[in-house]
mmCIF file of N, CA and C and ligand atoms in Angstrom:
data_model
loop_
_atom_site.group_PDB
_atom_site.id
_atom_site.type_symbol
_atom_site.label_atom_id
_atom_site.label_comp_id
_atom_site.label_asym_id
_atom_site.label_seq_id
_atom_site.Cartn_x
_atom_site.Cartn_y
_atom_site.Cartn_z
ATOM 1 N N UNK A 1 -1.486 1.906 2.287
ATOM 2 C CA UNK A 1 -2.430 1.042 1.563
ATOM 3 C C UNK A 1 -1.721 -0.195 1.039
ATOM 4 N N UNK A 2 -2.402 -1.326 1.156
ATOM 5 C CA UNK A 2 -1.841 -2.573 0.660
ATOM 6 C C UNK A 2 -1.656 -2.493 -0.848
ATOM 7 N N UNK A 3 -0.471 -2.810 -1.306
ATOM 8 C CA UNK A 3 -0.134 -2.716 -2.723
ATOM 9 C C UNK A 3 -1.091 -3.537 -3.589
ATOM 10 N N UNK A 4 -1.585 -4.644 -3.046
ATOM 11 C CA UNK A 4 -2.461 -5.528 -3.819
ATOM 12 C C UNK A 4 -3.758 -4.849 -4.232
ATOM 13 N N UNK A 5 -4.134 -3.813 -3.487
ATOM 14 C CA UNK A 5 -5.395 -3.151 -3.791
ATOM 15 C C UNK A 5 -5.225 -1.928 -4.693
ATOM 16 N N UNK A 6 -4.006 -1.692 -5.108
ATOM 17 C CA UNK A 6 -3.757 -0.554 -5.979
ATOM 18 C C UNK A 6 -3.697 -1.033 -7.420
ATOM 19 N N UNK A 7 -4.554 -0.452 -8.249
ATOM 20 C CA UNK A 7 -4.539 -0.810 -9.669
ATOM 21 C C UNK A 7 -3.531 0.085 -10.365
ATOM 22 N N UNK A 8 -2.533 -0.524 -10.941
ATOM 23 C CA UNK A 8 -1.497 0.265 -11.603
ATOM 24 C C UNK A 8 -1.922 0.619 -13.018
ATOM 25 N N UNK A 9 -1.803 1.899 -13.390
ATOM 26 C CA UNK A 9 -2.079 2.236 -14.793
ATOM 27 C C UNK A 9 -1.040 1.541 -15.665
ATOM 28 N N UNK A 10 -1.378 1.254 -16.919
ATOM 29 C CA UNK A 10 -0.388 0.624 -17.798
ATOM 30 C C UNK A 10 0.640 1.662 -18.259
ATOM 31 N N UNK A 11 1.488 1.270 -19.181
ATOM 32 C CA UNK A 11 2.580 2.137 -19.625
ATOM 33 C C UNK A 11 2.102 3.468 -20.203
ATOM 34 N N UNK A 12 0.910 3.459 -20.753
ATOM 35 C CA UNK A 12 0.405 4.678 -21.371
ATOM 36 C C UNK A 12 -0.271 5.578 -20.340
ATOM 37 N N UNK A 13 -0.266 5.151 -19.072
ATOM 38 C CA UNK A 13 -0.894 5.953 -18.034
ATOM 39 C C UNK A 13 -2.394 5.786 -18.030
ATOM 40 N N UNK A 14 -2.894 4.759 -18.725
ATOM 41 C CA UNK A 14 -4.336 4.559 -18.789
ATOM 42 C C UNK A 14 -4.760 3.387 -17.930
ATOM 43 N N UNK A 15 -6.046 3.364 -17.624
ATOM 44 C CA UNK A 15 -6.579 2.337 -16.748
ATOM 45 C C UNK A 15 -7.941 1.921 -17.289
ATOM 46 N N UNK A 16 -8.257 0.621 -17.166
ATOM 47 C CA UNK A 16 -9.542 0.148 -17.660
ATOM 48 C C UNK A 16 -10.608 0.205 -16.576
ATOM 49 N N UNK A 17 -11.849 0.453 -16.992
ATOM 50 C CA UNK A 17 -12.967 0.524 -16.068
ATOM 51 C C UNK A 17 -13.109 -0.807 -15.327
ATOM 52 N N UNK A 18 -13.237 -0.764 -13.984
ATOM 53 C CA UNK A 18 -13.347 -1.999 -13.208
ATOM 54 C C UNK A 18 -14.640 -2.754 -13.489
ATOM 55 N N UNK A 19 -15.662 -2.088 -14.024
ATOM 56 C CA UNK A 19 -16.939 -2.758 -14.272
ATOM 57 C C UNK A 19 -17.041 -3.326 -15.683
ATOM 58 N N UNK A 20 -16.678 -2.541 -16.693
ATOM 59 C CA UNK A 20 -16.903 -2.983 -18.074
ATOM 60 C C UNK A 20 -15.618 -3.200 -18.851
ATOM 61 N N UNK A 21 -14.493 -2.775 -18.319
ATOM 62 C CA UNK A 21 -13.219 -2.987 -19.002
ATOM 63 C C UNK A 21 -12.878 -1.968 -20.072
ATOM 64 N N UNK A 22 -13.767 -0.972 -20.283
ATOM 65 C CA UNK A 22 -13.458 0.064 -21.279
ATOM 66 C C UNK A 22 -12.229 0.849 -20.841
ATOM 67 N N UNK A 23 -11.493 1.312 -21.830
ATOM 68 C CA UNK A 23 -10.326 2.126 -21.527
ATOM 69 C C UNK A 23 -10.785 3.478 -20.997
ATOM 70 N N UNK A 24 -10.322 3.828 -19.797
ATOM 71 C CA UNK A 24 -10.736 5.082 -19.191
ATOM 72 C C UNK A 24 -10.064 6.285 -19.837
ATOM 73 N N UNK A 25 -10.762 7.416 -19.798
ATOM 74 C CA UNK A 25 -10.200 8.669 -20.295
ATOM 75 C C UNK A 25 -9.703 9.439 -19.075
ATOM 76 N N UNK A 26 -8.435 9.797 -19.062
ATOM 77 C CA UNK A 26 -7.862 10.480 -17.903
ATOM 78 C C UNK A 26 -8.522 11.839 -17.665
ATOM 79 N N UNK A 27 -8.934 12.077 -16.426
ATOM 80 C CA UNK A 27 -9.517 13.368 -16.051
ATOM 81 C C UNK A 27 -8.833 13.862 -14.774
ATOM 82 N N UNK A 28 -8.879 15.145 -14.553
ATOM 83 C CA UNK A 28 -8.325 15.700 -13.330
ATOM 84 C C UNK A 28 -9.470 16.109 -12.409
ATOM 85 N N UNK A 29 -9.115 16.487 -11.197
ATOM 86 C CA UNK A 29 -10.116 16.908 -10.222
ATOM 87 C C UNK A 29 -11.014 18.031 -10.772
ATOM 88 N N UNK A 30 -10.412 18.937 -11.528
ATOM 89 C CA UNK A 30 -11.156 20.059 -12.113
ATOM 90 C C UNK A 30 -12.372 19.540 -12.891
ATOM 91 N N UNK A 31 -12.167 18.433 -13.607
ATOM 92 C CA UNK A 31 -13.250 17.865 -14.417
ATOM 93 C C UNK A 31 -14.244 17.079 -13.569
ATOM 94 N N UNK A 32 -13.767 16.061 -12.831
ATOM 95 C CA UNK A 32 -14.747 15.216 -12.128
ATOM 96 C C UNK A 32 -15.513 15.974 -11.053
ATOM 97 N N UNK A 33 -14.861 16.945 -10.402
ATOM 98 C CA UNK A 33 -15.562 17.661 -9.328
ATOM 99 C C UNK A 33 -16.702 18.531 -9.862
ATOM 100 N N UNK A 34 -16.711 18.811 -11.161
ATOM 101 C CA UNK A 34 -17.779 19.613 -11.752
ATOM 102 C C UNK A 34 -19.032 18.771 -12.011
ATOM 103 N N UNK A 35 -18.919 17.450 -11.905
ATOM 104 C CA UNK A 35 -20.050 16.571 -12.220
ATOM 105 C C UNK A 35 -20.515 15.711 -11.055
ATOM 106 N N UNK A 36 -19.631 15.475 -10.085
ATOM 107 C CA UNK A 36 -19.976 14.611 -8.953
ATOM 108 C C UNK A 36 -20.649 15.443 -7.859
ATOM 109 N N UNK A 37 -21.741 14.911 -7.303
ATOM 110 C CA UNK A 37 -22.418 15.618 -6.218
ATOM 111 C C UNK A 37 -21.453 15.791 -5.044
ATOM 112 N N UNK A 38 -21.346 17.014 -4.508
ATOM 113 C CA UNK A 38 -20.389 17.259 -3.424
ATOM 114 C C UNK A 38 -20.689 16.423 -2.178
ATOM 115 N N UNK A 39 -21.951 16.010 -2.010
ATOM 116 C CA UNK A 39 -22.330 15.237 -0.821
ATOM 117 C C UNK A 39 -21.881 13.782 -0.907
ATOM 118 N N UNK A 40 -21.430 13.353 -2.087
ATOM 119 C CA UNK A 40 -20.986 11.969 -2.230
ATOM 120 C C UNK A 40 -19.719 11.754 -1.413
ATOM 121 N N UNK A 41 -19.740 10.707 -0.590
ATOM 122 C CA UNK A 41 -18.627 10.463 0.322
ATOM 123 C C UNK A 41 -17.334 10.049 -0.353
ATOM 124 N N UNK A 42 -17.446 9.400 -1.510
ATOM 125 C CA UNK A 42 -16.259 8.888 -2.196
ATOM 126 C C UNK A 42 -15.355 10.027 -2.652
ATOM 127 N N UNK A 43 -14.124 9.999 -2.210
ATOM 128 C CA UNK A 43 -13.155 10.983 -2.674
ATOM 129 C C UNK A 43 -12.280 10.319 -3.725
ATOM 130 N N UNK A 44 -12.295 10.856 -4.914
ATOM 131 C CA UNK A 44 -11.453 10.303 -5.972
ATOM 132 C C UNK A 44 -10.073 10.947 -5.910
ATOM 133 N N UNK A 45 -9.118 10.292 -6.537
ATOM 134 C CA UNK A 45 -7.774 10.852 -6.612
ATOM 135 C C UNK A 45 -7.780 12.077 -7.527
ATOM 136 N N UNK A 46 -6.757 12.891 -7.372
ATOM 137 C CA UNK A 46 -6.560 14.078 -8.210
ATOM 138 C C UNK A 46 -6.640 13.690 -9.702
ATOM 139 N N UNK A 47 -6.016 12.575 -10.035
ATOM 140 C CA UNK A 47 -6.075 12.044 -11.396
ATOM 141 C C UNK A 47 -6.977 10.819 -11.393
ATOM 142 N N UNK A 48 -8.116 10.936 -12.054
ATOM 143 C CA UNK A 48 -9.043 9.813 -12.132
ATOM 144 C C UNK A 48 -9.333 9.526 -13.604
ATOM 145 N N UNK A 49 -10.303 8.636 -13.853
ATOM 146 C CA UNK A 49 -10.609 8.243 -15.225
ATOM 147 C C UNK A 49 -12.115 8.253 -15.444
ATOM 148 N N UNK A 50 -12.524 8.580 -16.690
ATOM 149 C CA UNK A 50 -13.931 8.577 -17.079
ATOM 150 C C UNK A 50 -14.172 7.331 -17.911
ATOM 151 N N UNK A 51 -15.252 6.583 -17.591
ATOM 152 C CA UNK A 51 -15.609 5.411 -18.403
ATOM 153 C C UNK A 51 -16.548 5.873 -19.515
ATOM 154 N N UNK A 52 -16.166 5.736 -20.786
ATOM 155 C CA UNK A 52 -16.978 6.267 -21.893
ATOM 156 C C UNK A 52 -18.072 5.318 -22.386
ATOM 157 N N UNK A 53 -18.182 4.113 -21.801
ATOM 158 C CA UNK A 53 -19.151 3.132 -22.293
ATOM 159 C C UNK A 53 -20.563 3.485 -21.835
ATOM 160 N N UNK A 54 -21.481 3.645 -22.798
ATOM 161 C CA UNK A 54 -22.846 4.118 -22.532
ATOM 162 C C UNK A 54 -23.595 3.288 -21.499
ATOM 163 N N UNK A 55 -23.469 1.963 -21.577
ATOM 164 C CA UNK A 55 -24.279 1.105 -20.713
ATOM 165 C C UNK A 55 -23.662 0.833 -19.346
ATOM 166 N N UNK A 56 -22.494 1.393 -19.073
ATOM 167 C CA UNK A 56 -21.813 1.131 -17.805
ATOM 168 C C UNK A 56 -22.229 2.177 -16.765
ATOM 169 N N UNK A 57 -22.511 1.688 -15.549
ATOM 170 C CA UNK A 57 -22.966 2.568 -14.473
ATOM 171 C C UNK A 57 -21.833 3.383 -13.849
ATOM 172 N N UNK A 58 -20.609 2.909 -14.035
ATOM 173 C CA UNK A 58 -19.475 3.633 -13.463
ATOM 174 C C UNK A 58 -19.110 4.818 -14.358
ATOM 175 N N UNK A 59 -19.026 5.989 -13.738
ATOM 176 C CA UNK A 59 -18.704 7.192 -14.505
ATOM 177 C C UNK A 59 -17.221 7.528 -14.333
ATOM 178 N N UNK A 60 -16.790 7.587 -13.066
ATOM 179 C CA UNK A 60 -15.387 7.886 -12.777
ATOM 180 C C UNK A 60 -14.807 6.794 -11.891
ATOM 181 N N UNK A 61 -13.538 6.535 -12.059
ATOM 182 C CA UNK A 61 -12.851 5.585 -11.178
ATOM 183 C C UNK A 61 -11.398 6.006 -11.074
ATOM 184 N N UNK A 62 -10.740 5.530 -10.016
ATOM 185 C CA UNK A 62 -9.320 5.861 -9.883
ATOM 186 C C UNK A 62 -8.510 4.605 -9.611
ATOM 187 N N UNK A 63 -7.208 4.764 -9.488
ATOM 188 C CA UNK A 63 -6.338 3.600 -9.340
ATOM 189 C C UNK A 63 -6.409 2.982 -7.948
ATOM 190 N N UNK A 64 -7.183 3.571 -7.052
ATOM 191 C CA UNK A 64 -7.340 3.010 -5.717
ATOM 192 C C UNK A 64 -8.676 2.268 -5.577
ATOM 193 N N UNK A 65 -9.233 1.870 -6.734
ATOM 194 C CA UNK A 65 -10.480 1.113 -6.783
ATOM 195 C C UNK A 65 -11.663 1.864 -6.197
ATOM 196 N N UNK A 66 -11.613 3.179 -6.259
ATOM 197 C CA UNK A 66 -12.763 3.969 -5.843
ATOM 198 C C UNK A 66 -13.500 4.363 -7.111
ATOM 199 N N UNK A 67 -14.833 4.442 -7.015
ATOM 200 C CA UNK A 67 -15.557 4.841 -8.218
ATOM 201 C C UNK A 67 -16.827 5.607 -7.887
ATOM 202 N N UNK A 68 -17.309 6.312 -8.902
ATOM 203 C CA UNK A 68 -18.532 7.114 -8.826
ATOM 204 C C UNK A 68 -19.481 6.557 -9.878
ATOM 205 N N UNK A 69 -20.735 6.309 -9.474
ATOM 206 C CA UNK A 69 -21.706 5.778 -10.431
ATOM 207 C C UNK A 69 -22.640 6.890 -10.910
ATOM 208 N N UNK A 70 -23.454 6.570 -11.930
ATOM 209 C CA UNK A 70 -24.332 7.573 -12.539
ATOM 210 C C UNK A 70 -25.260 8.249 -11.516
ATOM 211 N N UNK A 71 -25.692 7.492 -10.483
ATOM 212 C CA UNK A 71 -26.597 8.051 -9.478
ATOM 213 C C UNK A 71 -25.932 9.066 -8.558
ATOM 214 N N UNK A 72 -24.619 9.157 -8.608
ATOM 215 C CA UNK A 72 -23.891 10.066 -7.719
ATOM 216 C C UNK A 72 -23.470 11.365 -8.410
ATOM 217 N N UNK A 73 -24.028 11.574 -9.596
ATOM 218 C CA UNK A 73 -23.687 12.787 -10.342
ATOM 219 C C UNK A 73 -24.709 13.894 -10.096
ATOM 220 N N UNK A 74 -24.323 15.100 -10.395
ATOM 221 C CA UNK A 74 -25.207 16.258 -10.272
ATOM 222 C C UNK A 74 -26.267 16.245 -11.372
ATOM 223 N N UNK A 75 -25.961 15.593 -12.487
ATOM 224 C CA UNK A 75 -26.845 15.589 -13.654
ATOM 225 C C UNK A 75 -26.504 14.382 -14.506
ATOM 226 N N UNK A 76 -27.410 14.035 -15.421
ATOM 227 C CA UNK A 76 -27.128 12.938 -16.328
ATOM 228 C C UNK A 76 -26.019 13.327 -17.290
ATOM 229 N N UNK A 77 -25.201 12.376 -17.686
ATOM 230 C CA UNK A 77 -24.157 12.678 -18.670
ATOM 231 C C UNK A 77 -24.304 11.754 -19.878
ATOM 232 N N UNK A 78 -24.105 12.341 -21.045
ATOM 233 C CA UNK A 78 -24.118 11.582 -22.288
ATOM 234 C C UNK A 78 -22.809 10.807 -22.392
ATOM 235 N N UNK A 79 -22.752 9.577 -22.864
ATOM 236 C CA UNK A 79 -23.853 8.798 -23.447
ATOM 237 C C UNK A 79 -24.570 7.900 -22.433
ATOM 238 N N UNK A 80 -24.191 7.983 -21.150
ATOM 239 C CA UNK A 80 -24.819 7.111 -20.152
ATOM 240 C C UNK A 80 -26.293 7.456 -19.989
ATOM 241 N N UNK A 81 -26.616 8.731 -20.123
ATOM 242 C CA UNK A 81 -27.993 9.191 -20.132
ATOM 243 C C UNK A 81 -28.226 9.791 -21.521
ATOM 244 N N UNK A 82 -28.925 9.039 -22.406
ATOM 245 C CA UNK A 82 -29.073 9.495 -23.798
ATOM 246 C C UNK A 82 -29.841 10.805 -23.931
ATOM 247 N N UNK A 83 -30.587 11.192 -22.885
ATOM 248 C CA UNK A 83 -31.335 12.451 -22.966
ATOM 249 C C UNK A 83 -30.493 13.645 -22.502
ATOM 250 N N UNK A 84 -29.323 13.371 -21.929
ATOM 251 C CA UNK A 84 -28.431 14.457 -21.501
ATOM 252 C C UNK A 84 -27.791 15.087 -22.738
ATOM 253 N N UNK A 85 -27.422 16.376 -22.654
ATOM 254 C CA UNK A 85 -26.780 17.004 -23.824
ATOM 255 C C UNK A 85 -25.486 16.283 -24.202
ATOM 256 N N UNK A 86 -25.255 16.138 -25.499
ATOM 257 C CA UNK A 86 -23.983 15.559 -25.951
ATOM 258 C C UNK A 86 -22.889 16.561 -25.632
ATOM 259 N N UNK A 87 -23.227 17.835 -25.816
ATOM 260 C CA UNK A 87 -22.271 18.904 -25.552
ATOM 261 C C UNK A 87 -22.656 19.617 -24.262
ATOM 262 N N UNK A 88 -21.843 19.430 -23.233
ATOM 263 C CA UNK A 88 -22.130 20.048 -21.945
ATOM 264 C C UNK A 88 -21.961 21.561 -21.958
ATOM 265 N N UNK A 89 -21.193 22.084 -22.908
ATOM 266 C CA UNK A 89 -20.946 23.531 -22.977
ATOM 267 C C UNK A 89 -22.147 24.270 -23.567
ATOM 268 N N UNK A 90 -22.681 23.743 -24.675
ATOM 269 C CA UNK A 90 -23.721 24.484 -25.390
ATOM 270 C C UNK A 90 -25.069 23.768 -25.430
ATOM 271 N N UNK A 91 -25.116 22.588 -24.795
ATOM 272 C CA UNK A 91 -26.401 21.914 -24.634
ATOM 273 C C UNK A 91 -26.975 21.209 -25.854
ATOM 274 N N UNK A 92 -26.161 20.946 -26.872
ATOM 275 C CA UNK A 92 -26.670 20.212 -28.039
ATOM 276 C C UNK A 92 -27.094 18.806 -27.600
ATOM 277 N N UNK A 93 -28.313 18.398 -27.988
ATOM 278 C CA UNK A 93 -28.803 17.073 -27.607
ATOM 279 C C UNK A 93 -28.928 16.181 -28.836
ATOM 280 N N UNK A 94 -29.214 14.919 -28.571
ATOM 281 C CA UNK A 94 -29.394 13.960 -29.660
ATOM 282 C C UNK A 94 -30.615 14.353 -30.512
ATOM 283 N N UNK A 95 -31.614 15.007 -29.883
ATOM 284 C CA UNK A 95 -32.794 15.469 -30.642
ATOM 285 C C UNK A 95 -32.393 16.551 -31.649
ATOM 286 N N UNK A 96 -31.460 17.426 -31.246
ATOM 287 C CA UNK A 96 -30.972 18.460 -32.161
ATOM 288 C C UNK A 96 -30.293 17.824 -33.374
ATOM 289 N N UNK A 97 -29.498 16.781 -33.094
ATOM 290 C CA UNK A 97 -28.791 16.100 -34.178
ATOM 291 C C UNK A 97 -29.814 15.420 -35.084
ATOM 292 N N UNK A 98 -30.831 14.801 -34.478
ATOM 293 C CA UNK A 98 -31.893 14.141 -35.255
ATOM 294 C C UNK A 98 -32.625 15.163 -36.135
ATOM 295 N N UNK A 99 -32.859 16.361 -35.578
ATOM 296 C CA UNK A 99 -33.549 17.411 -36.336
ATOM 297 C C UNK A 99 -32.735 17.800 -37.570
ATOM 298 N N UNK A 100 -31.416 17.861 -37.415
ATOM 299 C CA UNK A 100 -30.526 18.155 -38.548
ATOM 300 C C UNK A 100 -30.638 17.070 -39.607
ATOM 301 N N UNK A 101 -30.653 15.822 -39.156
ATOM 302 C CA UNK A 101 -30.739 14.694 -40.083
ATOM 303 C C UNK A 101 -32.077 14.753 -40.825
ATOM 304 N N UNK A 102 -33.162 15.028 -40.089
ATOM 305 C CA UNK A 102 -34.497 15.113 -40.691
ATOM 306 C C UNK A 102 -34.569 16.230 -41.723
ATOM 307 N N UNK A 103 -33.905 17.342 -41.435
ATOM 308 C CA UNK A 103 -33.935 18.484 -42.352
ATOM 309 C C UNK A 103 -32.966 18.326 -43.517
ATOM 310 N N UNK A 104 -32.056 17.385 -43.388
ATOM 311 C CA UNK A 104 -31.108 17.136 -44.467
ATOM 312 C C UNK A 104 -29.939 18.104 -44.518
ATOM 313 N N UNK A 105 -29.875 19.016 -43.552
ATOM 314 C CA UNK A 105 -28.764 19.975 -43.485
ATOM 315 C C UNK A 105 -28.268 20.025 -42.041
ATOM 316 N N UNK A 106 -26.984 19.828 -41.846
ATOM 317 C CA UNK A 106 -26.472 19.814 -40.470
ATOM 318 C C UNK A 106 -26.259 21.207 -39.875
ATOM 319 N N UNK A 107 -27.312 22.017 -39.850
ATOM 320 C CA UNK A 107 -27.221 23.394 -39.360
ATOM 321 C C UNK A 107 -26.745 23.461 -37.914
ATOM 322 N N UNK A 108 -27.438 22.704 -37.046
ATOM 323 C CA UNK A 108 -27.121 22.749 -35.614
ATOM 324 C C UNK A 108 -25.743 22.156 -35.332
ATOM 325 N N UNK A 109 -25.459 21.046 -36.016
ATOM 326 C CA UNK A 109 -24.163 20.385 -35.819
ATOM 327 C C UNK A 109 -23.028 21.310 -36.257
ATOM 328 N N UNK A 110 -23.201 21.940 -37.430
ATOM 329 C CA UNK A 110 -22.165 22.844 -37.940
ATOM 330 C C UNK A 110 -21.922 24.017 -36.981
ATOM 331 N N UNK A 111 -23.036 24.553 -36.475
ATOM 332 C CA UNK A 111 -22.951 25.676 -35.539
ATOM 333 C C UNK A 111 -22.216 25.257 -34.261
ATOM 334 N N UNK A 112 -22.543 24.037 -33.812
ATOM 335 C CA UNK A 112 -21.892 23.513 -32.606
ATOM 336 C C UNK A 112 -20.391 23.333 -32.822
ATOM 337 N N UNK A 113 -20.037 22.750 -33.986
ATOM 338 C CA UNK A 113 -18.622 22.496 -34.262
ATOM 339 C C UNK A 113 -17.839 23.806 -34.300
ATOM 340 N N UNK A 114 -18.465 24.865 -34.811
ATOM 341 C CA UNK A 114 -17.801 26.168 -34.849
ATOM 342 C C UNK A 114 -17.621 26.712 -33.435
ATOM 343 N N UNK A 115 -18.689 26.606 -32.636
ATOM 344 C CA UNK A 115 -18.612 27.118 -31.261
ATOM 345 C C UNK A 115 -17.648 26.313 -30.395
ATOM 346 N N UNK A 116 -17.591 24.996 -30.668
ATOM 347 C CA UNK A 116 -16.734 24.110 -29.874
ATOM 348 C C UNK A 116 -15.262 24.470 -30.045
ATOM 349 N N UNK A 117 -14.937 25.129 -31.156
ATOM 350 C CA UNK A 117 -13.550 25.534 -31.385
ATOM 351 C C UNK A 117 -13.276 26.955 -30.919
ATOM 352 N N UNK A 118 -14.265 27.570 -30.281
ATOM 353 C CA UNK A 118 -14.101 28.942 -29.808
ATOM 354 C C UNK A 118 -13.698 28.948 -28.330
ATOM 355 N N UNK A 119 -13.209 30.088 -27.839
ATOM 356 C CA UNK A 119 -12.808 30.152 -26.426
ATOM 357 C C UNK A 119 -13.996 29.990 -25.469
ATOM 358 N N UNK A 120 -15.226 30.096 -26.001
ATOM 359 C CA UNK A 120 -16.423 29.909 -25.177
ATOM 360 C C UNK A 120 -16.563 28.482 -24.647
ATOM 361 N N UNK A 121 -15.986 27.533 -25.374
ATOM 362 C CA UNK A 121 -16.098 26.130 -24.974
ATOM 363 C C UNK A 121 -15.334 25.904 -23.676
ATOM 364 N N UNK A 122 -15.986 25.218 -22.740
ATOM 365 C CA UNK A 122 -15.337 24.952 -21.457
ATOM 366 C C UNK A 122 -15.355 23.445 -21.182
ATOM 367 N N UNK A 123 -14.795 22.697 -22.120
ATOM 368 C CA UNK A 123 -14.866 21.237 -22.069
ATOM 369 C C UNK A 123 -14.257 20.658 -20.800
ATOM 370 N N UNK A 124 -13.218 21.318 -20.285
ATOM 371 C CA UNK A 124 -12.540 20.784 -19.091
ATOM 372 C C UNK A 124 -13.495 20.604 -17.914
ATOM 373 N N UNK A 125 -14.479 21.488 -17.818
ATOM 374 C CA UNK A 125 -15.429 21.344 -16.725
ATOM 375 C C UNK A 125 -16.826 20.945 -17.200
ATOM 376 N N UNK A 126 -17.225 21.350 -18.405
ATOM 377 C CA UNK A 126 -18.586 21.049 -18.868
ATOM 378 C C UNK A 126 -18.720 19.660 -19.462
ATOM 379 N N UNK A 127 -17.665 19.141 -20.037
ATOM 380 C CA UNK A 127 -17.725 17.805 -20.614
ATOM 381 C C UNK A 127 -17.287 16.807 -19.539
ATOM 382 N N UNK A 128 -18.081 15.749 -19.300
ATOM 383 C CA UNK A 128 -17.740 14.803 -18.228
ATOM 384 C C UNK A 128 -16.403 14.094 -18.438
ATOM 385 N N UNK A 129 -15.958 13.996 -19.705
ATOM 386 C CA UNK A 129 -14.664 13.365 -19.975
ATOM 387 C C UNK A 129 -13.549 14.401 -20.012
ATOM 388 N N UNK A 130 -13.930 15.683 -19.926
ATOM 389 C CA UNK A 130 -12.932 16.743 -20.011
ATOM 390 C C UNK A 130 -12.454 16.987 -21.433
ATOM 391 N N UNK A 131 -12.982 16.193 -22.370
ATOM 392 C CA UNK A 131 -12.555 16.271 -23.770
ATOM 393 C C UNK A 131 -13.620 16.990 -24.589
ATOM 394 N N UNK A 132 -13.220 17.635 -25.701
ATOM 395 C CA UNK A 132 -14.219 18.248 -26.581
ATOM 396 C C UNK A 132 -15.218 17.190 -27.061
ATOM 397 N N UNK A 133 -16.477 17.593 -27.185
ATOM 398 C CA UNK A 133 -17.529 16.653 -27.562
ATOM 399 C C UNK A 133 -17.600 16.452 -29.070
ATOM 400 N N UNK A 134 -16.794 17.194 -29.842
ATOM 401 C CA UNK A 134 -16.952 17.187 -31.300
ATOM 402 C C UNK A 134 -16.898 15.780 -31.936
ATOM 403 N N UNK A 135 -15.985 14.881 -31.519
ATOM 404 C CA UNK A 135 -16.013 13.549 -32.156
ATOM 405 C C UNK A 135 -17.324 12.813 -31.847
ATOM 406 N N UNK A 136 -17.831 13.030 -30.616
ATOM 407 C CA UNK A 136 -19.073 12.397 -30.176
ATOM 408 C C UNK A 136 -20.252 12.913 -31.010
ATOM 409 N N UNK A 137 -20.281 14.215 -31.264
ATOM 410 C CA UNK A 137 -21.351 14.839 -32.053
ATOM 411 C C UNK A 137 -21.300 14.326 -33.495
ATOM 412 N N UNK A 138 -20.094 14.275 -34.041
ATOM 413 C CA UNK A 138 -19.944 13.800 -35.419
ATOM 414 C C UNK A 138 -20.358 12.338 -35.546
ATOM 415 N N UNK A 139 -20.008 11.538 -34.513
ATOM 416 C CA UNK A 139 -20.363 10.121 -34.511
ATOM 417 C C UNK A 139 -21.890 9.970 -34.464
ATOM 418 N N UNK A 140 -22.535 10.770 -33.598
ATOM 419 C CA UNK A 140 -23.991 10.705 -33.464
ATOM 420 C C UNK A 140 -24.667 11.081 -34.772
ATOM 421 N N UNK A 141 -24.141 12.091 -35.462
ATOM 422 C CA UNK A 141 -24.721 12.534 -36.726
ATOM 423 C C UNK A 141 -24.600 11.435 -37.783
ATOM 424 N N UNK A 142 -23.417 10.843 -37.888
ATOM 425 C CA UNK A 142 -23.176 9.767 -38.853
ATOM 426 C C UNK A 142 -24.099 8.586 -38.566
ATOM 427 N N UNK A 143 -24.242 8.276 -37.290
ATOM 428 C CA UNK A 143 -25.057 7.133 -36.877
ATOM 429 C C UNK A 143 -26.528 7.367 -37.237
ATOM 430 N N UNK A 144 -27.032 8.559 -36.905
ATOM 431 C CA UNK A 144 -28.426 8.859 -37.185
ATOM 432 C C UNK A 144 -28.707 8.958 -38.685
ATOM 433 N N UNK A 145 -27.694 9.306 -39.444
ATOM 434 C CA UNK A 145 -27.855 9.339 -40.895
ATOM 435 C C UNK A 145 -27.701 7.957 -41.508
ATOM 436 N N UNK A 146 -27.360 7.006 -40.655
ATOM 437 C CA UNK A 146 -27.189 5.635 -41.138
ATOM 438 C C UNK A 146 -25.886 5.410 -41.865
ATOM 439 N N UNK A 147 -24.916 6.283 -41.595
ATOM 440 C CA UNK A 147 -23.614 6.169 -42.270
ATOM 441 C C UNK A 147 -22.573 5.454 -41.423
ATOM 442 N N UNK A 148 -22.947 5.189 -40.173
ATOM 443 C CA UNK A 148 -21.965 4.515 -39.305
ATOM 444 C C UNK A 148 -22.645 3.404 -38.513
HETATM 445 ZN ZN1 ZN B 201 -17.294 1.161 -17.398
#
């Protein structure tokens, strides 16, 4: 492959999304293959990146300028699809978080945070970024409460 077409990760091993410039979250094949439709022709590298920006159509990309868009996934992923569960392991949605805010007690969020720290959580394959969803859930709760 021509060197000019290879995007080199920076010193931290990270790479920015080719579409929106967001800093990608490093994922392995174990993670991206759980979300990308097997019929999609694009083969990503063993080490690829997840674009966390909600409005960006690119979900995964690698250093060889290959990418997967939202339409090539098996299912919608949060935050690109706001109706998709925030937590891929236990299915917590933004409506659940809103219900907690409406009730004034974070029952569902608290329950999720407890479960997310248990061995039942399978973030490596259930979360599109391969990362625990807990910061995302906490951010959504703060936002809906008008605290962030
Ligand atoms: Zn992006």
